[in-house]
mmCIF file of N, CA and C in Angstrom:
data_model
loop_
_atom_site.group_PDB
_atom_site.id
_atom_site.type_symbol
_atom_site.label_atom_id
_atom_site.label_comp_id
_atom_site.label_asym_id
_atom_site.label_seq_id
_atom_site.Cartn_x
_atom_site.Cartn_y
_atom_site.Cartn_z
ATOM 1 N N MET A 1 -25.361 -21.989 23.970
ATOM 2 C CA MET A 1 -26.280 -21.209 24.780
ATOM 3 C C MET A 1 -27.520 -22.072 25.036
ATOM 4 N N ASP A 2 -27.848 -22.315 26.293
ATOM 5 C CA ASP A 2 -29.027 -23.119 26.586
ATOM 6 C C ASP A 2 -30.282 -22.247 26.569
ATOM 7 N N ARG A 3 -31.415 -22.860 26.765
ATOM 8 C CA ARG A 3 -32.696 -22.136 26.641
ATOM 9 C C ARG A 3 -32.850 -21.010 27.658
ATOM 10 N N THR A 4 -32.405 -21.236 28.889
ATOM 11 C CA THR A 4 -32.554 -20.175 29.888
ATOM 12 C C THR A 4 -31.681 -18.977 29.560
ATOM 13 N N GLN A 5 -30.452 -19.217 29.090
ATOM 14 C CA GLN A 5 -29.581 -18.114 28.694
ATOM 15 C C GLN A 5 -30.171 -17.365 27.506
ATOM 16 N N LYS A 6 -30.728 -18.109 26.548
ATOM 17 C CA LYS A 6 -31.328 -17.474 25.381
ATOM 18 C C LYS A 6 -32.532 -16.639 25.801
ATOM 19 N N ALA A 7 -33.356 -17.159 26.706
ATOM 20 C CA ALA A 7 -34.523 -16.417 27.184
ATOM 21 C C ALA A 7 -34.087 -15.143 27.905
ATOM 22 N N GLU A 8 -33.034 -15.233 28.716
ATOM 23 C CA GLU A 8 -32.526 -14.048 29.401
ATOM 24 C C GLU A 8 -31.984 -13.027 28.407
ATOM 25 N N SER A 9 -31.296 -13.490 27.374
ATOM 26 C CA SER A 9 -30.757 -12.583 26.355
ATOM 27 C C SER A 9 -31.867 -11.887 25.584
ATOM 28 N N VAL A 10 -32.886 -12.632 25.216
ATOM 29 C CA VAL A 10 -34.019 -12.049 24.483
ATOM 30 C C VAL A 10 -34.731 -11.025 25.363
ATOM 31 N N GLU A 11 -34.888 -11.340 26.649
ATOM 32 C CA GLU A 11 -35.527 -10.409 27.580
ATOM 33 C C GLU A 11 -34.681 -9.144 27.734
ATOM 34 N N TRP A 12 -33.343 -9.301 27.823
ATOM 35 C CA TRP A 12 -32.457 -8.154 27.951
ATOM 36 C C TRP A 12 -32.549 -7.255 26.716
ATOM 37 N N ILE A 13 -32.547 -7.870 25.528
ATOM 38 C CA ILE A 13 -32.633 -7.093 24.290
ATOM 39 C C ILE A 13 -33.961 -6.343 24.222
ATOM 40 N N GLY A 14 -35.045 -6.999 24.626
ATOM 41 C CA GLY A 14 -36.343 -6.319 24.675
ATOM 42 C C GLY A 14 -36.306 -5.126 25.614
ATOM 43 N N GLY A 15 -35.616 -5.279 26.745
ATOM 44 C CA GLY A 15 -35.465 -4.179 27.690
ATOM 45 C C GLY A 15 -34.671 -3.029 27.116
ATOM 46 N N VAL A 16 -33.665 -3.343 26.312
ATOM 47 C CA VAL A 16 -32.870 -2.295 25.657
ATOM 48 C C VAL A 16 -33.774 -1.445 24.772
ATOM 49 N N PHE A 17 -34.645 -2.091 24.013
ATOM 50 C CA PHE A 17 -35.532 -1.350 23.121
ATOM 51 C C PHE A 17 -36.573 -0.556 23.903
ATOM 52 N N ASP A 18 -37.000 -1.061 25.062
ATOM 53 C CA ASP A 18 -38.003 -0.366 25.864
ATOM 54 C C ASP A 18 -37.429 0.808 26.648
ATOM 55 N N LYS A 19 -36.212 0.662 27.182
ATOM 56 C CA LYS A 19 -35.639 1.655 28.093
ATOM 57 C C LYS A 19 -34.862 2.769 27.406
ATOM 58 N N ASN A 20 -34.449 2.584 26.162
ATOM 59 C CA ASN A 20 -33.592 3.556 25.498
ATOM 60 C C ASN A 20 -34.326 4.263 24.370
ATOM 61 N N ALA A 21 -33.988 5.530 24.173
ATOM 62 C CA ALA A 21 -34.649 6.331 23.151
ATOM 63 C C ALA A 21 -34.260 5.898 21.745
ATOM 64 N N VAL A 22 -33.014 5.464 21.581
ATOM 65 C CA VAL A 22 -32.547 5.082 20.251
ATOM 66 C C VAL A 22 -31.650 3.855 20.351
ATOM 67 N N VAL A 23 -31.773 2.986 19.343
ATOM 68 C CA VAL A 23 -30.917 1.816 19.205
ATOM 69 C C VAL A 23 -30.375 1.842 17.782
ATOM 70 N N VAL A 24 -29.046 1.805 17.638
ATOM 71 C CA VAL A 24 -28.406 1.816 16.328
ATOM 72 C C VAL A 24 -27.806 0.435 16.087
ATOM 73 N N VAL A 25 -28.092 -0.141 14.924
ATOM 74 C CA VAL A 25 -27.554 -1.452 14.562
ATOM 75 C C VAL A 25 -26.445 -1.241 13.548
ATOM 76 N N ALA A 26 -25.280 -1.848 13.817
ATOM 77 C CA ALA A 26 -24.128 -1.678 12.934
ATOM 78 C C ALA A 26 -23.441 -3.016 12.703
ATOM 79 N N ASN A 27 -22.914 -3.170 11.496
ATOM 80 C CA ASN A 27 -22.111 -4.341 11.155
ATOM 81 C C ASN A 27 -20.689 -4.016 11.554
ATOM 82 N N THR A 28 -20.095 -4.828 12.409
ATOM 83 C CA THR A 28 -18.806 -4.477 12.994
ATOM 84 C C THR A 28 -17.706 -5.409 12.558
ATOM 85 N N GLY A 29 -17.051 -5.160 11.494
ATOM 86 C CA GLY A 29 -15.888 -5.941 11.124
ATOM 87 C C GLY A 29 -14.651 -5.384 11.808
ATOM 88 N N LEU A 30 -14.792 -4.945 13.055
ATOM 89 C CA LEU A 30 -13.722 -4.254 13.773
ATOM 90 C C LEU A 30 -12.846 -5.223 14.554
ATOM 91 N N THR A 31 -11.602 -4.818 14.757
ATOM 92 C CA THR A 31 -10.710 -5.585 15.617
ATOM 93 C C THR A 31 -11.075 -5.297 17.076
ATOM 94 N N VAL A 32 -10.488 -6.038 17.987
ATOM 95 C CA VAL A 32 -10.760 -5.841 19.403
ATOM 96 C C VAL A 32 -10.340 -4.438 19.844
ATOM 97 N N ALA A 33 -9.193 -3.971 19.381
ATOM 98 C CA ALA A 33 -8.719 -2.636 19.744
ATOM 99 C C ALA A 33 -9.662 -1.555 19.210
ATOM 100 N N GLU A 34 -10.120 -1.711 17.974
ATOM 101 C CA GLU A 34 -11.052 -0.735 17.389
ATOM 102 C C GLU A 34 -12.387 -0.753 18.128
ATOM 103 N N MET A 35 -12.842 -1.939 18.507
ATOM 104 C CA MET A 35 -14.099 -2.058 19.242
ATOM 105 C C MET A 35 -13.972 -1.404 20.617
ATOM 106 N N SER A 36 -12.836 -1.565 21.269
ATOM 107 C CA SER A 36 -12.608 -0.923 22.569
ATOM 108 C C SER A 36 -12.603 0.595 22.427
ATOM 109 N N GLU A 37 -11.983 1.090 21.358
ATOM 110 C CA GLU A 37 -11.970 2.535 21.103
ATOM 111 C C GLU A 37 -13.391 3.057 20.878
ATOM 112 N N LEU A 38 -14.165 2.333 20.088
ATOM 113 C CA LEU A 38 -15.554 2.733 19.833
ATOM 114 C C LEU A 38 -16.368 2.719 21.119
ATOM 115 N N ARG A 39 -16.206 1.699 21.930
ATOM 116 C CA ARG A 39 -16.947 1.640 23.197
ATOM 117 C C ARG A 39 -16.561 2.799 24.109
ATOM 118 N N GLY A 40 -15.290 3.179 24.106
ATOM 119 C CA GLY A 40 -14.857 4.329 24.898
ATOM 120 C C GLY A 40 -15.522 5.616 24.440
ATOM 121 N N GLU A 41 -15.601 5.803 23.133
ATOM 122 C CA GLU A 41 -16.261 6.998 22.594
ATOM 123 C C GLU A 41 -17.754 6.993 22.903
ATOM 124 N N LEU A 42 -18.364 5.812 22.853
ATOM 125 C CA LEU A 42 -19.782 5.715 23.193
ATOM 126 C C LEU A 42 -20.012 6.048 24.666
ATOM 127 N N ARG A 43 -19.149 5.552 25.546
ATOM 128 C CA ARG A 43 -19.289 5.853 26.974
ATOM 129 C C ARG A 43 -19.179 7.348 27.233
ATOM 130 N N LYS A 44 -18.240 8.025 26.543
ATOM 131 C CA LYS A 44 -18.086 9.476 26.697
ATOM 132 C C LYS A 44 -19.363 10.195 26.285
ATOM 133 N N ALA A 45 -20.062 9.654 25.285
ATOM 134 C CA ALA A 45 -21.288 10.272 24.788
ATOM 135 C C ALA A 45 -22.519 9.882 25.607
ATOM 136 N N GLY A 46 -22.353 8.963 26.559
ATOM 137 C CA GLY A 46 -23.486 8.520 27.371
ATOM 138 C C GLY A 46 -24.252 7.368 26.744
ATOM 139 N N ALA A 47 -23.582 6.590 25.909
ATOM 140 C CA ALA A 47 -24.226 5.462 25.229
ATOM 141 C C ALA A 47 -23.454 4.177 25.534
ATOM 142 N N ASN A 48 -24.014 3.060 25.155
ATOM 143 C CA ASN A 48 -23.384 1.749 25.353
ATOM 144 C C ASN A 48 -23.471 0.943 24.075
ATOM 145 N N MET A 49 -22.672 -0.127 24.011
ATOM 146 C CA MET A 49 -22.694 -1.006 22.844
ATOM 147 C C MET A 49 -22.578 -2.450 23.303
ATOM 148 N N LYS A 50 -23.249 -3.327 22.583
ATOM 149 C CA LYS A 50 -23.176 -4.757 22.871
ATOM 150 C C LYS A 50 -23.233 -5.511 21.555
ATOM 151 N N VAL A 51 -22.328 -6.467 21.391
ATOM 152 C CA VAL A 51 -22.367 -7.367 20.241
ATOM 153 C C VAL A 51 -23.363 -8.457 20.579
ATOM 154 N N ILE A 52 -24.289 -8.729 19.659
ATOM 155 C CA ILE A 52 -25.322 -9.722 19.958
ATOM 156 C C ILE A 52 -25.390 -10.771 18.858
ATOM 157 N N LYS A 53 -25.969 -11.889 19.212
ATOM 158 C CA LYS A 53 -26.153 -12.968 18.245
ATOM 159 C C LYS A 53 -27.282 -12.603 17.290
ATOM 160 N N ASN A 54 -27.141 -13.010 16.053
ATOM 161 C CA ASN A 54 -28.122 -12.657 15.021
ATOM 162 C C ASN A 54 -29.480 -13.318 15.236
ATOM 163 N N ARG A 55 -29.535 -14.360 16.032
ATOM 164 C CA ARG A 55 -30.805 -15.059 16.238
ATOM 165 C C ARG A 55 -31.617 -14.472 17.370
ATOM 166 N N LEU A 56 -31.102 -13.481 18.078
ATOM 167 C CA LEU A 56 -31.760 -12.985 19.276
ATOM 168 C C LEU A 56 -32.514 -11.670 19.148
ATOM 169 N N PRO A 57 -32.377 -10.906 18.086
ATOM 170 C CA PRO A 57 -32.898 -9.537 18.104
ATOM 171 C C PRO A 57 -34.415 -9.436 18.113
ATOM 172 N N SER A 58 -34.862 -8.215 18.389
ATOM 173 C CA SER A 58 -36.281 -7.887 18.362
ATOM 174 C C SER A 58 -36.838 -8.140 16.963
ATOM 175 N N GLU A 59 -38.068 -8.591 16.899
ATOM 176 C CA GLU A 59 -38.667 -8.938 15.609
ATOM 177 C C GLU A 59 -38.790 -7.747 14.669
ATOM 178 N N LYS A 60 -39.001 -6.551 15.206
ATOM 179 C CA LYS A 60 -39.249 -5.406 14.328
ATOM 180 C C LYS A 60 -38.042 -5.014 13.490
ATOM 181 N N ILE A 61 -36.818 -5.333 13.940
ATOM 182 C CA ILE A 61 -35.641 -5.004 13.142
ATOM 183 C C ILE A 61 -34.763 -6.224 12.892
ATOM 184 N N SER A 62 -35.318 -7.395 12.960
ATOM 185 C CA SER A 62 -34.521 -8.614 12.818
ATOM 186 C C SER A 62 -33.873 -8.729 11.444
ATOM 187 N N GLY A 63 -34.408 -8.069 10.424
ATOM 188 C CA GLY A 63 -33.826 -8.111 9.090
ATOM 189 C C GLY A 63 -32.466 -7.424 8.996
ATOM 190 N N LEU A 64 -32.119 -6.599 9.984
ATOM 191 C CA LEU A 64 -30.850 -5.882 9.967
ATOM 192 C C LEU A 64 -29.687 -6.730 10.467
ATOM 193 N N PHE A 65 -29.983 -7.836 11.119
ATOM 194 C CA PHE A 65 -28.945 -8.616 11.780
ATOM 195 C C PHE A 65 -28.387 -9.691 10.868
ATOM 196 N N LYS A 66 -27.290 -9.337 10.185
ATOM 197 C CA LYS A 66 -26.575 -10.264 9.305
ATOM 198 C C LYS A 66 -25.085 -10.035 9.532
ATOM 199 N N GLY A 67 -24.343 -11.092 9.747
ATOM 200 C CA GLY A 67 -22.913 -10.949 9.998
ATOM 201 C C GLY A 67 -22.634 -10.510 11.422
ATOM 202 N N PRO A 68 -21.405 -10.071 11.704
ATOM 203 C CA PRO A 68 -21.060 -9.630 13.059
ATOM 204 C C PRO A 68 -21.770 -8.309 13.373
ATOM 205 N N THR A 69 -22.768 -8.370 14.218
ATOM 206 C CA THR A 69 -23.639 -7.227 14.448
ATOM 207 C C THR A 69 -23.579 -6.763 15.896
ATOM 208 N N ALA A 70 -23.636 -5.453 16.075
ATOM 209 C CA ALA A 70 -23.653 -4.858 17.408
ATOM 210 C C ALA A 70 -24.769 -3.831 17.459
ATOM 211 N N ILE A 71 -25.263 -3.598 18.671
ATOM 212 C CA ILE A 71 -26.242 -2.537 18.860
ATOM 213 C C ILE A 71 -25.636 -1.496 19.792
ATOM 214 N N ALA A 72 -25.823 -0.246 19.440
ATOM 215 C CA ALA A 72 -25.439 0.875 20.290
ATOM 216 C C ALA A 72 -26.734 1.508 20.756
ATOM 217 N N PHE A 73 -26.811 1.853 22.033
ATOM 218 C CA PHE A 73 -28.067 2.372 22.557
ATOM 219 C C PHE A 73 -27.809 3.454 23.586
ATOM 220 N N SER A 74 -28.775 4.379 23.695
ATOM 221 C CA SER A 74 -28.663 5.464 24.668
ATOM 222 C C SER A 74 -30.044 5.993 25.004
ATOM 223 N N GLU A 75 -30.140 6.575 26.198
ATOM 224 C CA GLU A 75 -31.390 7.216 26.592
ATOM 225 C C GLU A 75 -31.557 8.550 25.878
ATOM 226 N N ASP A 76 -30.454 9.231 25.594
ATOM 227 C CA ASP A 76 -30.466 10.471 24.819
ATOM 228 C C ASP A 76 -30.765 10.096 23.373
ATOM 229 N N PRO A 77 -31.758 10.707 22.740
ATOM 230 C CA PRO A 77 -32.153 10.303 21.397
ATOM 231 C C PRO A 77 -31.087 10.425 20.316
ATOM 232 N N VAL A 78 -30.044 11.227 20.531
ATOM 233 C CA VAL A 78 -29.046 11.392 19.476
ATOM 234 C C VAL A 78 -27.646 10.912 19.849
ATOM 235 N N ALA A 79 -27.388 10.600 21.112
ATOM 236 C CA ALA A 79 -26.020 10.289 21.559
ATOM 237 C C ALA A 79 -25.434 9.071 20.852
ATOM 238 N N ALA A 80 -26.153 7.964 20.833
ATOM 239 C CA ALA A 80 -25.620 6.742 20.208
ATOM 240 C C ALA A 80 -25.447 6.941 18.707
ATOM 241 N N ALA A 81 -26.422 7.575 18.072
ATOM 242 C CA ALA A 81 -26.337 7.796 16.626
ATOM 243 C C ALA A 81 -25.146 8.683 16.282
ATOM 244 N N LYS A 82 -24.922 9.759 17.051
ATOM 245 C CA LYS A 82 -23.794 10.658 16.797
ATOM 246 C C LYS A 82 -22.463 9.929 16.950
ATOM 247 N N ALA A 83 -22.316 9.178 18.037
ATOM 248 C CA ALA A 83 -21.042 8.509 18.307
ATOM 249 C C ALA A 83 -20.742 7.438 17.260
ATOM 250 N N VAL A 84 -21.739 6.640 16.894
ATOM 251 C CA VAL A 84 -21.518 5.585 15.896
ATOM 252 C C VAL A 84 -21.248 6.196 14.529
ATOM 253 N N ASP A 85 -21.985 7.240 14.169
ATOM 254 C CA ASP A 85 -21.777 7.889 12.872
ATOM 255 C C ASP A 85 -20.383 8.518 12.800
ATOM 256 N N ALA A 86 -19.955 9.168 13.873
ATOM 257 C CA ALA A 86 -18.621 9.778 13.882
ATOM 258 C C ALA A 86 -17.539 8.717 13.742
ATOM 259 N N TYR A 87 -17.688 7.584 14.421
ATOM 260 C CA TYR A 87 -16.681 6.532 14.313
ATOM 261 C C TYR A 87 -16.722 5.873 12.936
ATOM 262 N N ALA A 88 -17.915 5.731 12.350
ATOM 263 C CA ALA A 88 -18.037 5.133 11.023
ATOM 264 C C ALA A 88 -17.347 6.003 9.965
ATOM 265 N N LYS A 89 -17.314 7.311 10.180
ATOM 266 C CA LYS A 89 -16.606 8.201 9.252
ATOM 267 C C LYS A 89 -15.100 7.999 9.334
ATOM 268 N N LYS A 90 -14.593 7.641 10.525
ATOM 269 C CA LYS A 90 -13.162 7.404 10.714
ATOM 270 C C LYS A 90 -12.741 6.001 10.286
ATOM 271 N N ASN A 91 -13.624 5.024 10.425
ATOM 272 C CA ASN A 91 -13.290 3.631 10.174
ATOM 273 C C ASN A 91 -14.343 3.014 9.266
ATOM 274 N N GLU A 92 -13.978 2.732 8.027
ATOM 275 C CA GLU A 92 -14.946 2.250 7.039
ATOM 276 C C GLU A 92 -15.421 0.821 7.303
ATOM 277 N N LYS A 93 -14.776 0.107 8.234
ATOM 278 C CA LYS A 93 -15.225 -1.251 8.559
ATOM 279 C C LYS A 93 -16.548 -1.246 9.313
ATOM 280 N N LEU A 94 -16.842 -0.156 10.005
ATOM 281 C CA LEU A 94 -18.094 -0.032 10.747
ATOM 282 C C LEU A 94 -19.164 0.493 9.796
ATOM 283 N N VAL A 95 -20.179 -0.319 9.557
ATOM 284 C CA VAL A 95 -21.245 0.049 8.622
ATOM 285 C C VAL A 95 -22.563 0.133 9.387
ATOM 286 N N ILE A 96 -23.218 1.283 9.326
ATOM 287 C CA ILE A 96 -24.512 1.459 9.985
ATOM 288 C C ILE A 96 -25.578 0.784 9.138
ATOM 289 N N LEU A 97 -26.304 -0.147 9.753
ATOM 290 C CA LEU A 97 -27.343 -0.903 9.040
ATOM 291 C C LEU A 97 -28.727 -0.308 9.237
ATOM 292 N N GLY A 98 -28.937 0.397 10.314
ATOM 293 C CA GLY A 98 -30.247 0.964 10.617
ATOM 294 C C GLY A 98 -30.395 1.111 12.113
ATOM 295 N N GLY A 99 -31.637 1.142 12.574
ATOM 296 C CA GLY A 99 -31.871 1.268 13.999
ATOM 297 C C GLY A 99 -33.337 1.399 14.311
ATOM 298 N N ALA A 100 -33.605 1.785 15.533
ATOM 299 C CA ALA A 100 -34.978 1.970 15.989
ATOM 300 C C ALA A 100 -35.004 3.133 16.963
ATOM 301 N N MET A 101 -36.061 3.916 16.849
ATOM 302 C CA MET A 101 -36.298 5.024 17.770
ATOM 303 C C MET A 101 -37.740 4.893 18.218
ATOM 304 N N GLY A 102 -37.924 4.345 19.405
ATOM 305 C CA GLY A 102 -39.277 4.032 19.850
ATOM 306 C C GLY A 102 -39.839 2.924 18.987
ATOM 307 N N ALA A 103 -41.020 3.142 18.438
ATOM 308 C CA ALA A 103 -41.649 2.143 17.573
ATOM 309 C C ALA A 103 -41.221 2.291 16.115
ATOM 310 N N GLU A 104 -40.519 3.370 15.803
ATOM 311 C CA GLU A 104 -40.112 3.644 14.417
ATOM 312 C C GLU A 104 -38.805 2.941 14.063
ATOM 313 N N VAL A 105 -38.802 2.250 12.937
ATOM 314 C CA VAL A 105 -37.597 1.596 12.437
ATOM 315 C C VAL A 105 -36.881 2.579 11.519
ATOM 316 N N LEU A 106 -35.563 2.728 11.715
ATOM 317 C CA LEU A 106 -34.770 3.672 10.933
ATOM 318 C C LEU A 106 -33.874 2.936 9.950
ATOM 319 N N ASP A 107 -33.758 3.471 8.741
ATOM 320 C CA ASP A 107 -32.785 2.951 7.785
ATOM 321 C C ASP A 107 -31.460 3.697 8.030
ATOM 322 N N PRO A 108 -30.388 3.349 7.323
ATOM 323 C CA PRO A 108 -29.112 4.041 7.552
ATOM 324 C C PRO A 108 -29.190 5.556 7.371
ATOM 325 N N LYS A 109 -29.977 6.023 6.396
ATOM 326 C CA LYS A 109 -30.133 7.465 6.192
ATOM 327 C C LYS A 109 -30.837 8.108 7.383
ATOM 328 N N GLY A 110 -31.798 7.403 7.964
ATOM 329 C CA GLY A 110 -32.500 7.906 9.143
ATOM 330 C C GLY A 110 -31.583 8.041 10.337
ATOM 331 N N VAL A 111 -30.685 7.077 10.514
ATOM 332 C CA VAL A 111 -29.719 7.142 11.612
ATOM 333 C C VAL A 111 -28.757 8.309 11.390
ATOM 334 N N LYS A 112 -28.301 8.513 10.151
ATOM 335 C CA LYS A 112 -27.395 9.623 9.855
ATOM 336 C C LYS A 112 -28.103 10.971 10.039
ATOM 337 N N ALA A 113 -29.392 11.039 9.683
ATOM 338 C CA ALA A 113 -30.155 12.267 9.911
ATOM 339 C C ALA A 113 -30.293 12.532 11.406
ATOM 340 N N LEU A 114 -30.525 11.492 12.176
ATOM 341 C CA LEU A 114 -30.612 11.620 13.631
ATOM 342 C C LEU A 114 -29.278 12.082 14.205
ATOM 343 N N ALA A 115 -28.186 11.570 13.665
ATOM 344 C CA ALA A 115 -26.851 11.946 14.134
ATOM 345 C C ALA A 115 -26.539 13.410 13.828
ATOM 346 N N SER A 116 -27.140 13.971 12.794
ATOM 347 C CA SER A 116 -26.863 15.364 12.432
ATOM 348 C C SER A 116 -27.672 16.360 13.260
ATOM 349 N N MET A 117 -28.621 15.865 14.039
ATOM 350 C CA MET A 117 -29.435 16.756 14.877
ATOM 351 C C MET A 117 -28.614 17.244 16.067
ATOM 352 N N PRO A 118 -28.922 18.433 16.590
ATOM 353 C CA PRO A 118 -28.201 18.918 17.769
ATOM 354 C C PRO A 118 -28.562 18.094 19.006
ATOM 355 N N SER A 119 -27.627 18.014 19.938
ATOM 356 C CA SER A 119 -27.870 17.275 21.172
ATOM 357 C C SER A 119 -28.812 18.065 22.076
ATOM 358 N N ARG A 120 -29.237 17.430 23.135
ATOM 359 C CA ARG A 120 -30.146 18.063 24.087
ATOM 360 C C ARG A 120 -29.510 19.319 24.678
ATOM 361 N N GLU A 121 -28.224 19.224 25.035
ATOM 362 C CA GLU A 121 -27.526 20.366 25.618
ATOM 363 C C GLU A 121 -27.435 21.527 24.634
ATOM 364 N N GLU A 122 -27.175 21.220 23.366
ATOM 365 C CA GLU A 122 -27.110 22.272 22.347
ATOM 366 C C GLU A 122 -28.463 22.942 22.168
ATOM 367 N N LEU A 123 -29.536 22.159 22.194
ATOM 368 C CA LEU A 123 -30.878 22.733 22.079
ATOM 369 C C LEU A 123 -31.213 23.625 23.271
ATOM 370 N N LEU A 124 -30.873 23.167 24.474
ATOM 371 C CA LEU A 124 -31.124 23.984 25.661
ATOM 372 C C LEU A 124 -30.321 25.280 25.611
ATOM 373 N N GLY A 125 -29.087 25.208 25.139
ATOM 374 C CA GLY A 125 -28.265 26.407 25.007
ATOM 375 C C GLY A 125 -28.862 27.406 24.032
ATOM 376 N N SER A 126 -29.384 26.914 22.910
ATOM 377 C CA SER A 126 -29.984 27.834 21.935
ATOM 378 C C SER A 126 -31.281 28.435 22.464
ATOM 379 N N ILE A 127 -32.028 27.693 23.273
ATOM 380 C CA ILE A 127 -33.249 28.246 23.877
ATOM 381 C C ILE A 127 -32.895 29.343 24.870
ATOM 382 N N VAL A 128 -31.884 29.101 25.702
ATOM 383 C CA VAL A 128 -31.448 30.113 26.667
ATOM 384 C C VAL A 128 -30.952 31.351 25.934
ATOM 385 N N LEU A 129 -30.203 31.171 24.863
ATOM 386 C CA LEU A 129 -29.709 32.296 24.078
ATOM 387 C C LEU A 129 -30.873 33.090 23.485
ATOM 388 N N ALA A 130 -31.888 32.402 22.986
ATOM 389 C CA ALA A 130 -33.047 33.084 22.412
ATOM 390 C C ALA A 130 -33.811 33.875 23.482
ATOM 391 N N ILE A 131 -33.880 33.333 24.679
ATOM 392 C CA ILE A 131 -34.577 34.023 25.767
ATOM 393 C C ILE A 131 -33.765 35.224 26.247
ATOM 394 N N MET A 132 -32.459 35.075 26.302
ATOM 395 C CA MET A 132 -31.595 36.127 26.838
ATOM 396 C C MET A 132 -31.325 37.258 25.850
ATOM 397 N N SER A 133 -31.406 37.012 24.547
ATOM 398 C CA SER A 133 -31.004 38.026 23.584
ATOM 399 C C SER A 133 -31.867 39.288 23.616
ATOM 400 N N PRO A 134 -33.210 39.246 23.814
ATOM 401 C CA PRO A 134 -33.946 40.521 23.906
ATOM 402 C C PRO A 134 -33.484 41.364 25.089
ATOM 403 N N ALA A 135 -33.205 40.713 26.225
ATOM 404 C CA ALA A 135 -32.743 41.479 27.393
ATOM 405 C C ALA A 135 -31.364 42.066 27.128
ATOM 406 N N ALA A 136 -30.488 41.327 26.488
ATOM 407 C CA ALA A 136 -29.153 41.839 26.170
ATOM 408 C C ALA A 136 -29.233 42.999 25.191
ATOM 409 N N ASN A 137 -30.125 42.899 24.210
ATOM 410 C CA ASN A 137 -30.298 43.992 23.250
ATOM 411 C C ASN A 137 -30.833 45.245 23.936
ATOM 412 N N LEU A 138 -31.728 45.082 24.888
ATOM 413 C CA LEU A 138 -32.279 46.216 25.618
ATOM 414 C C LEU A 138 -31.203 46.898 26.448
ATOM 415 N N VAL A 139 -30.382 46.105 27.130
ATOM 416 C CA VAL A 139 -29.305 46.652 27.934
ATOM 417 C C VAL A 139 -28.286 47.404 27.060
ATOM 418 N N SER A 140 -27.945 46.842 25.917
ATOM 419 C CA SER A 140 -26.977 47.511 25.050
ATOM 420 C C SER A 140 -27.563 48.787 24.440
ATOM 421 N N ALA A 141 -28.875 48.843 24.234
ATOM 422 C CA ALA A 141 -29.511 50.050 23.689
ATOM 423 C C ALA A 141 -29.542 51.181 24.720
ATOM 424 N N ILE A 142 -29.675 50.810 25.977
ATOM 425 C CA ILE A 142 -29.736 51.820 27.052
ATOM 426 C C ILE A 142 -28.347 52.360 27.286
#
């Protein structure tokens, strides 16, 4: 990799951290087929994944990059974390190392806690249900 390619890669990685709500870092001892399956699940969830070189990451989480490392990222704050956590439960070769959410650095427990949170759609559904339930109760009482 020459200097211009490295500069472009570093700039791209910086953009990933700026444009996405969450970035999950995972150690991927996965085969090509397993990696393709994981990428498919991430795409369904609205997230993406990229394997990156250990010398290129953002300084704030550079300590997480050891061995074959990939980053999963999404604009939805929980999509990437949910998809990676679900796949890590199925395949023990995928190990969550940590991540970042905005300026906050997350450890593996933080990523798993983020993955356990409801998605945006689930939250909107519960808000609509809370708003609609008094009217439904009134109608059933009448």
